[in-house]
Coordinates of C-alpha atoms and ligand atoms in Angstrom, one line a residue:
M1 CA -17.8 33.4 40.6
K2 CA -14.9 32.8 43.0
K3 CA -15.9 30.4 45.8
E4 CA -15.5 31.6 49.4
W5 CA -15.5 29.4 52.6
W6 CA -18.6 31.1 53.9
H7 CA -20.9 30.7 50.8
G8 CA -22.6 27.6 51.9
K9 CA -23.1 28.4 55.6
T10 CA -26.2 29.0 57.6
A11 CA -25.9 31.7 60.1
Y12 CA -27.7 32.4 63.4
Q13 CA -27.9 35.7 65.3
I14 CA -27.6 35.5 69.1
Y15 CA -29.0 38.4 71.2
P16 CA -26.9 37.4 74.3
K17 CA -28.9 39.1 77.0
S18 CA -31.9 37.0 76.1
F19 CA -30.5 33.7 74.9
Y20 CA -29.6 31.7 78.0
D21 CA -28.8 32.7 81.6
S22 CA -26.3 30.4 83.2
N23 CA -26.1 31.9 86.6
D24 CA -29.7 32.9 87.3
D25 CA -29.2 36.7 87.5
G26 CA -31.9 37.1 84.9
I27 CA -29.5 38.0 82.1
G28 CA -28.2 35.8 79.3
D29 CA -24.5 35.4 79.2
L30 CA -21.5 33.9 77.5
P31 CA -21.4 30.6 79.5
G32 CA -25.1 30.3 78.6
I33 CA -24.2 30.4 74.9
I34 CA -21.4 27.8 75.4
Q35 CA -23.9 25.5 77.1
K36 CA -26.2 25.8 74.1
L37 CA -23.6 25.3 71.3
D38 CA -24.8 21.7 70.9
Y39 CA -28.2 22.9 70.4
L40 CA -27.1 25.2 67.6
K41 CA -25.2 22.2 66.1
E42 CA -28.3 20.1 66.4
L43 CA -30.2 22.8 64.4
G44 CA -27.5 22.8 61.8
I45 CA -25.8 26.2 62.3
D46 CA -22.3 26.8 61.3
L47 CA -21.8 30.6 61.9
I48 CA -23.1 32.7 64.8
W49 CA -23.3 36.4 65.1
I50 CA -23.3 37.6 68.7
S51 CA -24.7 41.1 69.4
P52 CA -22.4 43.3 71.5
V53 CA -21.0 41.8 74.8
Y54 CA -18.2 44.5 75.3
L55 CA -18.1 46.7 78.3
S56 CA -21.1 48.9 78.2
P57 CA -23.4 51.1 80.3
C58 CA -26.1 49.5 78.1
A59 CA -28.0 52.7 77.2
D60 CA -28.6 51.0 73.8
Q61 CA -28.3 47.3 74.9
G62 CA -24.5 47.1 74.3
Y63 CA -24.4 49.2 71.2
D64 CA -22.7 51.8 73.3
I65 CA -19.3 50.5 74.0
A66 CA -17.1 51.8 76.8
D67 CA -14.1 49.5 76.2
Y68 CA -13.7 47.4 73.1
Y69 CA -11.1 45.2 74.8
Q70 CA -13.3 44.1 77.7
I71 CA -16.3 41.8 78.2
D72 CA -19.1 43.4 80.2
P73 CA -19.4 41.5 83.6
I74 CA -23.1 40.9 83.0
F75 CA -22.1 38.7 80.2
G76 CA -19.0 37.1 81.8
T77 CA -15.2 37.4 81.3
M78 CA -12.7 37.4 78.6
E79 CA -11.8 33.9 79.6
D80 CA -15.5 33.0 78.9
M81 CA -15.1 34.5 75.5
D82 CA -11.9 32.6 74.7
R83 CA -13.7 29.4 75.9
L84 CA -16.6 30.2 73.6
L85 CA -14.3 30.6 70.6
E86 CA -12.6 27.2 71.5
E87 CA -15.9 25.4 72.1
A88 CA -17.4 26.8 69.0
K89 CA -14.3 25.8 66.9
K90 CA -14.5 22.2 68.2
R91 CA -18.1 22.1 66.7
E92 CA -16.9 23.8 63.5
I93 CA -19.0 26.8 64.3
G94 CA -17.5 30.2 63.3
V95 CA -18.1 33.2 65.7
L96 CA -18.8 36.7 64.4
M97 CA -18.9 39.6 66.8
D98 CA -20.7 42.9 66.3
L99 CA -18.5 45.7 65.3
V100 CA -19.8 49.0 66.5
I101 CA -17.5 51.6 65.3
N102 CA -19.6 54.6 64.1
H103 CA -19.8 55.5 67.8
C104 CA -18.8 54.5 71.2
S105 CA -20.3 55.2 74.7
D106 CA -20.0 58.6 76.3
E107 CA -18.3 56.5 79.1
H108 CA -15.5 55.5 76.9
P109 CA -12.2 56.9 78.2
W110 CA -11.6 58.6 74.8
F111 CA -14.7 60.6 75.1
K112 CA -14.1 61.5 78.7
K113 CA -10.6 62.9 77.8
A114 CA -12.2 64.6 74.8
C115 CA -14.8 66.5 76.9
A116 CA -12.0 67.6 79.2
D117 CA -10.3 69.2 76.3
P118 CA -12.4 69.3 73.1
E119 CA -9.6 71.0 71.2
G120 CA -6.9 68.5 72.3
E121 CA -5.8 65.2 70.9
Y122 CA -9.0 63.2 71.9
G123 CA -11.3 66.0 70.9
K124 CA -10.3 65.0 67.3
Y125 CA -11.7 61.5 67.9
F126 CA -15.2 63.0 67.9
Y127 CA -17.1 65.9 66.4
F128 CA -17.2 69.0 68.6
Q129 CA -18.7 72.3 67.5
K130 CA -20.0 75.5 69.1
K131 CA -23.2 77.3 68.4
R132 CA -23.3 79.8 65.6
D133 CA -25.3 82.9 66.2
G134 CA -27.0 81.1 69.0
R135 CA -27.9 78.2 66.7
L136 CA -26.8 74.5 66.7
P137 CA -24.3 73.8 63.9
C138 CA -27.1 72.0 61.9
N139 CA -30.6 70.6 62.0
W140 CA -30.0 66.8 61.7
R141 CA -32.3 64.6 63.7
S142 CA -30.9 61.7 65.7
Y143 CA -32.3 58.3 64.9
F144 CA -33.6 58.1 68.5
G145 CA -35.2 61.6 68.4
G146 CA -34.1 65.2 69.0
P147 CA -31.1 67.1 67.5
V148 CA -27.8 65.2 66.9
W149 CA -26.0 67.9 69.1
E150 CA -25.7 67.6 72.8
P151 CA -24.0 70.2 75.1
V152 CA -20.8 69.1 77.0
P153 CA -21.8 69.9 80.5
G154 CA -19.9 73.1 81.9
S155 CA -18.8 74.3 78.5
D156 CA -20.1 75.9 75.3
W157 CA -19.2 72.9 73.2
Y158 CA -21.6 70.5 71.6
Y159 CA -20.9 67.0 70.4
L160 CA -22.5 65.0 67.6
H161 CA -24.4 61.8 68.1
V162 CA -26.6 60.4 65.3
F163 CA -28.0 57.7 67.7
H164 CA -28.6 58.3 71.4
K165 CA -26.8 61.0 73.3
K166 CA -24.9 58.3 75.2
Q167 CA -23.4 57.2 71.7
P168 CA -21.1 60.1 70.6
D169 CA -20.0 59.5 66.9
L170 CA -16.3 58.7 66.2
N171 CA -14.6 61.0 63.8
W172 CA -13.5 58.8 60.9
E173 CA -11.9 61.7 59.1
N174 CA -9.1 61.5 61.8
P175 CA -6.4 58.9 60.7
V176 CA -5.3 58.5 64.2
L177 CA -8.7 57.3 65.3
R178 CA -8.9 55.0 62.2
E179 CA -5.6 53.4 63.3
R180 CA -7.0 52.7 66.7
I181 CA -10.0 51.0 65.3
Y182 CA -8.0 48.8 63.0
D183 CA -5.7 47.8 65.8
M184 CA -8.8 46.8 67.8
I185 CA -10.3 44.8 64.9
N186 CA -7.0 43.0 64.3
W187 CA -6.7 42.1 67.9
W188 CA -10.1 40.5 67.8
L189 CA -9.4 38.7 64.6
D190 CA -6.1 37.3 65.9
K191 CA -8.1 35.7 68.8
G192 CA -9.8 33.5 66.2
L193 CA -13.1 35.3 65.3
S194 CA -14.4 34.3 61.9
G195 CA -15.5 37.9 61.2
F196 CA -17.9 40.6 62.1
R197 CA -21.4 41.9 61.6
I198 CA -20.8 45.7 61.0
D199 CA -23.1 48.1 62.7
A200 CA -24.6 51.3 61.4
I201 CA -21.6 51.6 59.1
I202 CA -23.1 54.0 56.5
N203 CA -23.1 56.7 59.1
I204 CA -19.3 57.0 59.3
K205 CA -19.2 59.4 56.4
K206 CA -20.9 62.7 57.0
P207 CA -21.3 65.4 54.3
Q208 CA -18.4 67.7 54.2
M209 CA -20.0 70.6 55.9
F210 CA -22.4 70.6 58.9
R211 CA -25.3 72.4 57.2
D212 CA -29.0 72.5 57.4
Y213 CA -31.3 70.4 55.2
P214 CA -35.0 71.0 54.6
A215 CA -36.9 70.2 57.7
D216 CA -39.2 67.3 57.3
R217 CA -41.2 67.4 60.6
E218 CA -42.5 70.1 62.8
D219 CA -39.5 69.8 65.0
G220 CA -37.5 71.7 62.3
L221 CA -35.0 68.7 62.0
C222 CA -34.1 66.6 59.0
D223 CA -33.9 62.8 58.8
M224 CA -30.4 61.3 58.7
G225 CA -31.3 59.4 55.5
T226 CA -31.4 62.8 53.7
V227 CA -28.2 63.9 55.2
L228 CA -26.3 60.8 54.4
A229 CA -27.6 60.7 50.8
D230 CA -25.6 63.9 50.4
A231 CA -22.3 62.4 51.7
S232 CA -19.7 61.0 49.3
G233 CA -16.4 59.1 49.8
I234 CA -17.3 56.4 52.3
G235 CA -15.4 54.0 50.0
G236 CA -12.1 55.4 50.9
F237 CA -12.6 54.5 54.6
L238 CA -14.2 51.1 54.0
R239 CA -11.5 49.9 51.5
E240 CA -8.8 51.0 53.9
M241 CA -10.5 49.1 56.8
R242 CA -10.9 46.0 54.6
D243 CA -7.3 45.9 53.4
R244 CA -5.9 46.5 56.8
T245 CA -8.0 44.1 58.8
F246 CA -10.6 41.7 57.3
R247 CA -8.8 40.8 54.0
P248 CA -5.5 39.6 55.5
H249 CA -7.5 37.4 58.0
K250 CA -9.9 36.1 55.3
A251 CA -12.7 37.2 57.6
F252 CA -16.4 37.2 56.7
T253 CA -18.1 40.4 57.1
V254 CA -21.8 41.5 56.8
G255 CA -22.6 45.1 56.8
E256 CA -25.7 46.7 58.2
V257 CA -26.2 48.9 55.2
F258 CA -29.3 50.8 54.8
N259 CA -29.8 53.1 51.8
A260 CA -26.7 52.3 49.7
K261 CA -26.9 54.5 46.7
D262 CA -28.0 53.2 43.3
G263 CA -25.2 51.5 41.4
E264 CA -23.1 51.0 44.6
L265 CA -24.1 47.5 45.3
A266 CA -20.9 45.9 43.9
D267 CA -18.7 48.3 45.8
F268 CA -20.4 47.0 49.0
A269 CA -20.8 43.4 48.3
G270 CA -19.2 42.4 45.0
E271 CA -16.3 40.1 44.7
D272 CA -14.0 43.0 45.4
G273 CA -16.5 44.8 47.8
Y274 CA -15.8 46.4 51.1
F275 CA -17.7 43.6 52.8
S276 CA -18.4 39.8 52.0
S277 CA -22.1 40.5 52.2
I278 CA -24.7 43.0 53.3
F279 CA -28.2 42.5 54.7
D280 CA -31.2 42.7 52.5
F281 CA -33.4 45.3 54.2
R282 CA -35.7 46.0 51.3
Q283 CA -38.7 44.4 52.9
T284 CA -37.8 45.9 56.3
V285 CA -38.0 49.5 55.1
E286 CA -40.9 48.9 52.9
G287 CA -43.9 51.1 54.1
K288 CA -41.7 53.1 56.5
S289 CA -42.1 56.8 56.7
V290 CA -39.9 59.7 57.7
D291 CA -42.7 60.9 59.9
G292 CA -42.1 58.0 62.2
W293 CA -43.7 54.6 63.1
Y294 CA -47.2 55.9 63.4
A295 CA -47.2 56.8 59.7
A296 CA -45.7 53.5 58.6
R297 CA -47.5 50.7 56.8
I298 CA -46.9 47.1 57.5
P299 CA -46.1 45.3 54.2
T300 CA -48.4 42.7 52.8
L301 CA -47.2 39.3 51.6
E302 CA -47.5 40.7 48.1
D303 CA -45.1 43.5 49.0
Y304 CA -42.8 41.0 50.6
K305 CA -42.7 38.9 47.4
R306 CA -42.0 42.0 45.3
C307 CA -39.2 43.1 47.6
C308 CA -37.5 39.7 47.6
F309 CA -37.5 39.4 43.8
E310 CA -36.2 43.0 43.3
S311 CA -33.4 42.3 45.6
Q312 CA -32.5 39.0 44.1
R313 CA -32.5 40.5 40.5
E314 CA -30.4 43.5 41.7
M315 CA -27.7 41.2 43.3
E316 CA -27.6 38.6 40.6
G317 CA -24.1 38.3 39.3
I318 CA -22.7 40.7 41.8
G319 CA -22.6 38.8 45.1
F320 CA -24.7 37.5 48.0
Y321 CA -27.2 39.3 50.2
S322 CA -27.7 38.1 53.7
N323 CA -31.3 37.2 54.1
I324 CA -33.5 37.8 57.2
I325 CA -37.1 37.8 58.2
E326 CA -36.3 39.4 61.6
N327 CA -33.4 40.6 63.9
H328 CA -33.0 42.4 67.2
D329 CA -34.2 45.7 65.8
E330 CA -37.5 44.3 64.1
P331 CA -40.6 42.8 65.3
R332 CA -40.9 39.0 64.8
G333 CA -41.1 38.1 61.1
V334 CA -44.1 35.8 61.5
S335 CA -46.1 38.5 63.3
Y336 CA -45.1 41.2 60.9
Y337 CA -45.3 39.7 57.3
L338 CA -48.0 36.9 57.9
P339 CA -51.6 38.1 58.0
V340 CA -53.5 37.1 61.2
E341 CA -55.2 34.1 59.6
A342 CA -51.8 32.7 58.5
R343 CA -50.0 33.0 61.9
N344 CA -50.0 29.3 62.6
T345 CA -47.4 26.5 62.1
K346 CA -48.2 26.0 58.4
G347 CA -47.9 29.9 57.6
K348 CA -44.6 30.1 59.6
K349 CA -43.1 27.2 57.6
L350 CA -44.3 28.9 54.3
L351 CA -42.5 32.0 55.2
A352 CA -39.5 30.1 56.4
A353 CA -39.2 28.2 53.1
L354 CA -39.8 31.3 50.9
Y355 CA -37.0 33.3 52.5
F356 CA -34.6 30.5 53.4
M357 CA -34.3 29.3 49.8
L358 CA -33.6 32.6 48.2
K359 CA -30.1 33.1 46.9
G360 CA -27.9 34.5 49.7
L361 CA -26.7 33.7 53.2
P362 CA -29.7 32.8 55.4
F363 CA -29.5 34.3 58.9
I364 CA -31.9 32.9 61.5
Y365 CA -32.5 35.1 64.5
Q366 CA -32.8 33.3 67.8
G367 CA -36.3 32.0 68.3
Q368 CA -37.3 32.4 64.8
E369 CA -36.7 28.6 64.4
L370 CA -39.5 28.1 66.9
G371 CA -41.8 30.5 65.2
M372 CA -41.6 32.9 68.3
E373 CA -44.2 35.7 68.0
N374 CA -44.5 39.3 69.0
M375 CA -45.5 40.3 72.6
V376 CA -48.7 42.2 73.4
Y377 CA -47.7 45.4 75.3
T378 CA -50.5 47.2 77.3
S379 CA -48.3 49.9 78.8
M380 CA -45.0 51.6 78.2
D381 CA -43.7 50.4 81.7
E382 CA -43.2 46.9 80.1
V383 CA -41.1 48.4 77.2
D384 CA -37.4 48.8 77.5
D385 CA -36.3 49.8 74.0
I386 CA -35.2 53.4 73.6
S387 CA -36.4 53.6 70.1
S388 CA -39.9 52.6 71.2
R389 CA -39.8 55.2 73.8
D390 CA -38.9 57.9 71.4
E391 CA -41.6 56.7 68.8
Y392 CA -44.2 56.6 71.5
Q393 CA -43.6 60.2 72.2
V394 CA -43.6 61.1 68.5
C395 CA -47.1 59.5 68.4
L396 CA -48.3 61.6 71.4
D397 CA -46.8 64.8 69.7
A398 CA -48.7 63.9 66.5
G399 CA -51.9 63.9 68.5
L400 CA -52.5 60.2 68.9
S401 CA -54.1 58.9 72.2
D402 CA -52.2 56.7 74.5
A403 CA -54.1 53.6 73.3
E404 CA -53.3 54.5 69.7
A405 CA -49.6 55.2 70.5
M406 CA -49.5 51.8 72.3
A407 CA -50.9 50.1 69.2
V408 CA -48.1 51.7 67.2
V409 CA -45.5 50.5 69.7
N410 CA -47.0 47.0 69.4
R411 CA -46.6 47.1 65.7
F412 CA -42.9 48.0 65.5
S413 CA -41.3 47.7 68.9
R414 CA -37.7 46.3 68.9
D415 CA -38.5 44.6 72.1
H416 CA -40.5 41.9 70.4
A417 CA -37.5 40.2 69.3
R418 CA -35.6 40.7 72.5
T419 CA -37.8 38.7 74.9
P420 CA -36.1 35.7 76.3
F421 CA -35.7 32.5 74.2
Q422 CA -38.4 30.0 74.9
W423 CA -36.4 26.8 75.9
S424 CA -39.3 24.9 77.7
G425 CA -42.6 25.1 79.3
E426 CA -41.0 25.6 82.8
R427 CA -41.1 28.8 84.6
N428 CA -39.7 31.7 82.6
A429 CA -39.6 29.5 79.6
G430 CA -36.4 27.7 81.2
F431 CA -34.4 30.9 80.3
T432 CA -33.5 31.6 83.9
K433 CA -34.5 30.7 87.5
G434 CA -34.1 34.3 88.4
V435 CA -36.1 37.3 87.4
P436 CA -35.7 37.7 83.6
W437 CA -34.4 41.3 82.6
L438 CA -37.2 41.5 80.1
K439 CA -40.7 39.9 80.3
V440 CA -41.0 36.4 78.9
N441 CA -43.7 36.1 76.2
E442 CA -46.8 34.5 77.9
N443 CA -47.1 32.1 75.0
Y444 CA -44.0 30.0 76.1
R445 CA -46.3 27.1 77.2
E446 CA -47.3 26.7 73.6
I447 CA -44.2 27.8 71.8
N448 CA -41.1 26.3 73.2
L449 CA -38.1 24.1 72.0
E450 CA -38.6 21.2 74.3
Q451 CA -42.0 20.5 72.8
Q452 CA -41.0 21.2 69.3
R453 CA -37.9 19.0 69.4
K454 CA -40.2 16.0 69.9
D455 CA -42.7 17.0 67.3
P456 CA -41.7 16.0 63.6
G457 CA -44.3 18.5 62.4
S458 CA -42.9 21.5 64.3
V459 CA -41.5 24.7 63.0
F460 CA -38.1 23.8 64.6
T461 CA -37.9 20.5 62.6
F462 CA -38.8 22.2 59.4
Y463 CA -36.0 24.7 59.9
Q464 CA -33.6 21.7 60.5
K465 CA -34.8 20.2 57.2
L466 CA -34.3 23.5 55.3
I467 CA -30.7 23.7 56.6
R468 CA -30.0 20.1 55.7
L469 CA -31.1 20.8 52.1
R470 CA -28.6 23.5 51.8
K471 CA -25.9 21.2 52.7
D472 CA -27.0 18.2 50.6
P473 CA -24.2 17.1 48.2
E474 CA -26.6 16.3 45.5
F475 CA -28.3 19.7 45.1
G476 CA -26.8 22.0 47.8
E477 CA -24.8 23.7 45.0
T478 CA -27.9 24.8 43.3
I479 CA -29.3 26.2 46.4
V480 CA -26.2 28.1 47.2
Y481 CA -25.1 29.3 43.8
G482 CA -28.1 28.8 41.5
R483 CA -29.8 31.8 39.8
T484 CA -33.2 32.9 41.1
E485 CA -35.9 32.8 38.4
P486 CA -39.3 34.0 39.5
V487 CA -42.2 32.1 38.1
L488 CA -45.8 33.1 37.7
E489 CA -44.7 36.4 39.1
T490 CA -47.7 38.5 38.3
E491 CA -50.1 36.0 39.7
S492 CA -51.3 37.3 43.0
G493 CA -51.4 35.0 46.0
I494 CA -48.5 32.9 44.7
M495 CA -44.8 33.3 45.3
A496 CA -42.8 30.9 43.3
Y497 CA -39.2 30.8 42.0
F498 CA -36.7 28.4 40.4
R499 CA -33.2 28.1 41.7
E500 CA -31.3 27.1 38.6
S501 CA -27.8 25.8 37.9
E502 CA -26.1 23.9 35.2
G503 CA -28.4 20.9 34.7
Q504 CA -30.5 21.3 37.7
R505 CA -33.6 23.3 38.7
I506 CA -35.3 23.5 42.1
L507 CA -38.7 25.0 42.4
V508 CA -39.9 26.7 45.5
A509 CA -43.6 27.5 45.3
G510 CA -45.8 28.9 48.0
N511 CA -49.5 29.6 48.2
L512 CA -49.9 32.9 50.2
G513 CA -53.6 32.6 50.5
Q514 CA -56.1 30.2 52.1
E515 CA -57.8 28.8 49.1
E516 CA -56.4 25.9 47.0
R517 CA -54.5 26.9 43.9
I518 CA -53.2 25.0 40.9
L519 CA -49.9 26.2 39.4
E520 CA -49.2 25.4 35.8
I521 CA -45.5 25.2 35.4
D522 CA -43.7 23.8 32.4
G523 CA -42.1 20.5 33.1
A524 CA -43.8 19.8 36.3
D525 CA -45.4 16.4 36.3
G526 CA -45.2 13.5 38.7
E527 CA -42.3 11.7 37.2
A528 CA -40.1 14.7 36.5
C529 CA -40.2 16.1 40.1
R530 CA -38.9 14.9 43.3
I531 CA -40.3 16.4 46.5
L532 CA -37.6 17.8 48.8
L533 CA -39.8 19.4 51.3
S534 CA -43.4 20.7 51.9
N535 CA -45.4 21.9 54.8
G536 CA -48.5 20.1 53.6
E537 CA -50.0 16.7 54.1
N538 CA -49.4 15.7 50.6
V539 CA -48.0 17.2 47.4
K540 CA -50.0 16.6 44.3
V541 CA -48.2 17.0 40.9
S542 CA -50.1 16.0 37.9
E543 CA -50.7 17.0 34.3
R544 CA -53.1 19.6 35.7
G545 CA -50.2 21.2 37.5
I546 CA -49.0 21.5 41.1
V547 CA -51.9 21.6 43.4
L548 CA -51.3 23.7 46.6
E549 CA -53.5 23.8 49.5
G550 CA -53.9 27.1 51.4
L551 CA -50.6 28.2 52.9
Q552 CA -48.8 25.3 51.4
V553 CA -45.2 25.5 50.2
V554 CA -43.3 22.9 48.2
I555 CA -39.8 22.5 47.3
L556 CA -39.3 20.3 44.1
L557 CA -36.3 19.0 42.4
F558 CA -36.8 18.8 38.7
I559 CA -34.8 15.8 37.5
A560 CA -32.2 16.7 35.0
D561 CA -32.8 14.2 32.1
R562 CA -36.4 15.3 31.9
M563 CA -35.6 19.0 31.5
Ligands
LIG1 C1 -27.8 49.3 64.7 C2 -28.1 48.2 65.7 C3 -29.1 48.8 66.7 C4 -28.5 50.0 67.4 C5 -27.9 51.0 66.4 C6 -26.9 51.9 67.1 O1 -28.9 49.7 64.0 O2 -28.7 47.1 65.1 O3 -29.6 47.9 67.6 O4 -29.4 50.6 68.1 O5 -27.2 50.3 65.3 O6 -25.8 51.2 67.4
LIG2 CA1 -26.5 35.6 83.7

């Protein structure tokens, strides 16, 4: 496999609004990120992805862009952005921005001009249609609820939005639009970005005709997943974009790609793929339902293990997934995947090691390195996320009580991950001296960086050690490039795998349950193994096997001449 500059990196996602507020207006900002670069360095990060900071009315927290060439004043100025790039570079940290190009904001000048004349030049940047026989052009359901068609006020035109109505879809079939997008991407790359995380990209190719699909809910509408499965030809757009922008800049790109079709993995993330990497969302979609959140099931740790191994097998020999346990669209990983009795420091480290050591590029979402947890919401007044609002309504429509609907929101809300970063035990967790834009999790007195930094047994210190392993000259190569070989795969309550390369094997073994377990693994005896890391008091390796306490995880290096 051809080596790329980004293969050995550890990446970190920043949700800027909630990271650090430098001017006490309650909103995290770019100067706040600059102030915390040394912290990220201390953790061991070498690539950061910053969620959108472009000019935006913030209907979907910046994922609705009104000007791709401006920084929103809540986050700072373009000078702040330039300074961030400079300061990051000094610390050898690469910066990825979020590339939101399936749609823009309805407040973008392109859209305003388009609405004024849907049949004119700018009308072709979007999708405008009229009703046919009194009916909308098709019955697709927007991701945030309701039909994808929204009337243009004062006319009989409708425009298409697969997300919120304030996020009109850009028409990628129009080569003029594509050129403007490529110009914008190159403008940012020329500034010195290392690359992009690419938002919702699978949506840019719609099926040829706007037509109805079988309704899958009582609203008579059809899920976008079904619609997109019927689209073909996205490769033409993505290859063109890559060749015109990313490739000449040697940029790193990671696609937010849900439901790639079977057999398309190499097209998306192979050596000659459209992107450098794509996120592994297998465990994220596990248990989800087209009926909505209320009908979804939370995966067990057994499901989690199966998903990880399926993805690792699928990607072997093709490329690198980007691995996550959470992001700004998901609940906190430790609250989601760990059963209640395992939601403690030991369990959090177990989950950390199991995902971090998989083959691929590890992404840490801000606060994950502290083991930050979900909020407890008692009323919708405390919830900001538009997706949670829609799903709450879906619950009520399905006949759930308010309390039941709140329970559903508590399981899946995107706001769990968006609460301010817990820097210290001070007021507002040290995030701001003002009023935070979103409520701080009450548990900040127990879970915060200041405390964990001092504690050699903290989740934070454990993440630091995991990152260091990845960079170790002696076995880092195996962690980055080695094959993943599951072991004792059918044994329930155990998740274990080797990472193997020429002459070296590293075992990662975790006990998912509370009772002690003994693992019989060929070649594992006290002399042949070196302990690289564990979350347990002690690691017992003997002829009997590897003894794991409840929730213990170990990372063992098998010494080469004994193999
Ligand atoms: C992606 C983003 C999400 C956003 C959506 C629309 O899924 O991660 O936060 O709401 O795209 O841009
Ligand atoms: Ca601020």
